[in-house]
């Protein structure tokens, strides 16, 4: 899995490319954990290039969101396709994240 990382002001935008599954979840978790520590919790995950998320991929997102929640923040997700939205809805996790249509909307939410 390729993971792009951009810093826009005080916000880090991570863009995983490929399915977020058991196979790549640890790599993504490490990358996400590093971004959380370096950005004071201002992280956006752009899922526009992620076609599918399995249970381990969801766990990584939930764990990161829980860490941010301890500081009164939440993980911001953008670019979610219909498949991932349906998985989040069916698992009852949709309300745990802030969702945005695109990266710019997610970035503006920090101001």
PDB file of C-alpha atoms in Angstrom:
ATOM      1  CA  UNK A   1       0.000   0.000   0.000  1.00  0.00           C
ATOM      2  CA  UNK A   2       1.211   3.444  -0.893  1.00  0.00           C
ATOM      3  CA  UNK A   3       0.389   6.218   1.567  1.00  0.00           C
ATOM      4  CA  UNK A   4       0.798   9.815   0.514  1.00  0.00           C
ATOM      5  CA  UNK A   5       1.298  12.439   3.175  1.00  0.00           C
ATOM      6  CA  UNK A   6       0.852  16.169   2.813  1.00  0.00           C
ATOM      7  CA  UNK A   7       1.075  18.886   5.402  1.00  0.00           C
ATOM      8  CA  UNK A   8      -1.204  21.850   4.932  1.00  0.00           C
ATOM      9  CA  UNK A   9      -0.598  24.333   7.702  1.00  0.00           C
ATOM     10  CA  UNK A  10      -0.932  22.426  10.977  1.00  0.00           C
ATOM     11  CA  UNK A  11      -2.940  19.595   9.368  1.00  0.00           C
ATOM     12  CA  UNK A  12      -1.577  16.319   8.025  1.00  0.00           C
ATOM     13  CA  UNK A  13      -3.481  14.676   5.174  1.00  0.00           C
ATOM     14  CA  UNK A  14      -2.891  10.956   4.698  1.00  0.00           C
ATOM     15  CA  UNK A  15      -3.957   9.338   1.449  1.00  0.00           C
ATOM     16  CA  UNK A  16      -3.774   5.557   1.453  1.00  0.00           C
ATOM     17  CA  UNK A  17      -3.982   3.996  -2.014  1.00  0.00           C
ATOM     18  CA  UNK A  18      -5.506   0.538  -2.140  1.00  0.00           C
ATOM     19  CA  UNK A  19      -7.746  -1.592   0.025  1.00  0.00           C
ATOM     20  CA  UNK A  20      -7.231  -1.050   3.747  1.00  0.00           C
ATOM     21  CA  UNK A  21      -7.153  -4.673   4.835  1.00  0.00           C
ATOM     22  CA  UNK A  22      -5.385  -6.947   7.308  1.00  0.00           C
ATOM     23  CA  UNK A  23      -2.427  -7.148   4.945  1.00  0.00           C
ATOM     24  CA  UNK A  24      -1.673  -3.414   5.030  1.00  0.00           C
ATOM     25  CA  UNK A  25      -3.340  -2.340   8.268  1.00  0.00           C
ATOM     26  CA  UNK A  26      -0.184  -2.330  10.408  1.00  0.00           C
ATOM     27  CA  UNK A  27       1.727  -0.218   7.906  1.00  0.00           C
ATOM     28  CA  UNK A  28      -1.153   2.251   7.796  1.00  0.00           C
ATOM     29  CA  UNK A  29      -1.480   2.191  11.607  1.00  0.00           C
ATOM     30  CA  UNK A  30       2.212   3.063  12.009  1.00  0.00           C
ATOM     31  CA  UNK A  31       1.921   5.885   9.487  1.00  0.00           C
ATOM     32  CA  UNK A  32      -1.250   7.195  11.122  1.00  0.00           C
ATOM     33  CA  UNK A  33       0.217   7.003  14.643  1.00  0.00           C
ATOM     34  CA  UNK A  34       3.248   8.990  13.520  1.00  0.00           C
ATOM     35  CA  UNK A  35       1.013  11.595  11.864  1.00  0.00           C
ATOM     36  CA  UNK A  36      -1.107  11.916  15.018  1.00  0.00           C
ATOM     37  CA  UNK A  37       1.961  12.555  17.160  1.00  0.00           C
ATOM     38  CA  UNK A  38       3.486  15.046  14.732  1.00  0.00           C
ATOM     39  CA  UNK A  39       0.365  17.067  13.966  1.00  0.00           C
ATOM     40  CA  UNK A  40      -1.168  17.696  17.387  1.00  0.00           C
ATOM     41  CA  UNK A  41      -4.066  15.476  16.343  1.00  0.00           C
ATOM     42  CA  UNK A  42      -4.968  17.441  13.251  1.00  0.00           C
ATOM     43  CA  UNK A  43      -5.246  14.605  10.755  1.00  0.00           C
ATOM     44  CA  UNK A  44      -7.437  14.008   7.719  1.00  0.00           C
ATOM     45  CA  UNK A  45      -7.562  10.578   6.095  1.00  0.00           C
ATOM     46  CA  UNK A  46      -8.478  10.847   2.412  1.00  0.00           C
ATOM     47  CA  UNK A  47     -10.085   7.525   1.490  1.00  0.00           C
ATOM     48  CA  UNK A  48     -10.834   8.442  -2.130  1.00  0.00           C
ATOM     49  CA  UNK A  49      -8.295   5.856  -3.410  1.00  0.00           C
ATOM     50  CA  UNK A  50      -9.441   3.131  -0.984  1.00  0.00           C
ATOM     51  CA  UNK A  51     -12.002   0.800  -2.565  1.00  0.00           C
ATOM     52  CA  UNK A  52     -12.639  -1.333   0.533  1.00  0.00           C
ATOM     53  CA  UNK A  53     -11.939  -1.492   4.269  1.00  0.00           C
ATOM     54  CA  UNK A  54     -12.013  -4.792   6.195  1.00  0.00           C
ATOM     55  CA  UNK A  55     -12.466  -5.304   9.934  1.00  0.00           C
ATOM     56  CA  UNK A  56      -8.783  -4.724  10.733  1.00  0.00           C
ATOM     57  CA  UNK A  57      -8.744  -1.551   8.653  1.00  0.00           C
ATOM     58  CA  UNK A  58     -11.793  -0.327  10.578  1.00  0.00           C
ATOM     59  CA  UNK A  59     -10.073  -1.157  13.864  1.00  0.00           C
ATOM     60  CA  UNK A  60      -7.105   1.029  12.918  1.00  0.00           C
ATOM     61  CA  UNK A  61      -9.409   3.956  12.131  1.00  0.00           C
ATOM     62  CA  UNK A  62     -11.407   3.457  15.337  1.00  0.00           C
ATOM     63  CA  UNK A  63      -8.242   3.192  17.467  1.00  0.00           C
ATOM     64  CA  UNK A  64      -6.911   6.452  16.007  1.00  0.00           C
ATOM     65  CA  UNK A  65     -10.270   8.118  16.556  1.00  0.00           C
ATOM     66  CA  UNK A  66     -10.305   6.925  20.178  1.00  0.00           C
ATOM     67  CA  UNK A  67      -6.838   8.388  20.771  1.00  0.00           C
ATOM     68  CA  UNK A  68      -7.996  11.716  19.339  1.00  0.00           C
ATOM     69  CA  UNK A  69     -11.208  11.508  21.355  1.00  0.00           C
ATOM     70  CA  UNK A  70      -9.203  11.565  24.571  1.00  0.00           C
ATOM     71  CA  UNK A  71      -8.161  15.094  23.599  1.00  0.00           C
ATOM     72  CA  UNK A  72     -11.611  16.173  22.466  1.00  0.00           C
ATOM     73  CA  UNK A  73     -10.909  15.689  18.756  1.00  0.00           C
ATOM     74  CA  UNK A  74     -12.067  13.199  16.141  1.00  0.00           C
ATOM     75  CA  UNK A  75     -10.510  11.644  13.077  1.00  0.00           C
ATOM     76  CA  UNK A  76     -11.681  13.384   9.932  1.00  0.00           C
ATOM     77  CA  UNK A  77     -12.383  11.191   6.920  1.00  0.00           C
ATOM     78  CA  UNK A  78     -13.000  12.392   3.388  1.00  0.00           C
ATOM     79  CA  UNK A  79     -13.536  10.922  -0.048  1.00  0.00           C
ATOM     80  CA  UNK A  80     -15.483   7.937   1.247  1.00  0.00           C
ATOM     81  CA  UNK A  81     -17.013   5.802  -1.488  1.00  0.00           C
ATOM     82  CA  UNK A  82     -20.415   4.134  -1.229  1.00  0.00           C
ATOM     83  CA  UNK A  83     -18.950   0.754  -0.205  1.00  0.00           C
ATOM     84  CA  UNK A  84     -17.014   2.184   2.748  1.00  0.00           C
ATOM     85  CA  UNK A  85     -19.962   4.383   3.749  1.00  0.00           C
ATOM     86  CA  UNK A  86     -22.180   1.301   3.798  1.00  0.00           C
ATOM     87  CA  UNK A  87     -19.659  -0.628   5.930  1.00  0.00           C
ATOM     88  CA  UNK A  88     -19.485   2.273   8.398  1.00  0.00           C
ATOM     89  CA  UNK A  89     -23.278   2.479   8.528  1.00  0.00           C
ATOM     90  CA  UNK A  90     -23.781  -1.286   8.952  1.00  0.00           C
ATOM     91  CA  UNK A  91     -21.193  -1.494  11.738  1.00  0.00           C
ATOM     92  CA  UNK A  92     -22.610   1.531  13.533  1.00  0.00           C
ATOM     93  CA  UNK A  93     -19.298   3.372  13.224  1.00  0.00           C
ATOM     94  CA  UNK A  94     -20.408   6.161  10.891  1.00  0.00           C
ATOM     95  CA  UNK A  95     -21.285   8.527  13.719  1.00  0.00           C
ATOM     96  CA  UNK A  96     -17.890   8.113  15.379  1.00  0.00           C
ATOM     97  CA  UNK A  97     -16.064   9.996  12.610  1.00  0.00           C
ATOM     98  CA  UNK A  98     -16.342  13.405  11.025  1.00  0.00           C
ATOM     99  CA  UNK A  99     -17.040  12.872   7.294  1.00  0.00           C
ATOM    100  CA  UNK A 100     -16.345  15.324   4.491  1.00  0.00           C
ATOM    101  CA  UNK A 101     -16.817  15.139   0.736  1.00  0.00           C
ATOM    102  CA  UNK A 102     -13.289  16.275  -0.061  1.00  0.00           C
ATOM    103  CA  UNK A 103      -9.982  17.254   1.475  1.00  0.00           C
ATOM    104  CA  UNK A 104     -10.635  21.006   1.278  1.00  0.00           C
ATOM    105  CA  UNK A 105     -13.864  20.687   3.270  1.00  0.00           C
ATOM    106  CA  UNK A 106     -12.067  18.608   5.893  1.00  0.00           C
ATOM    107  CA  UNK A 107      -9.223  21.115   6.117  1.00  0.00           C
ATOM    108  CA  UNK A 108     -11.630  24.039   6.530  1.00  0.00           C
ATOM    109  CA  UNK A 109     -13.285  22.257   9.460  1.00  0.00           C
ATOM    110  CA  UNK A 110     -10.175  22.889  11.565  1.00  0.00           C
ATOM    111  CA  UNK A 111     -10.644  26.676  11.389  1.00  0.00           C
TER     112      UNK A 111
END
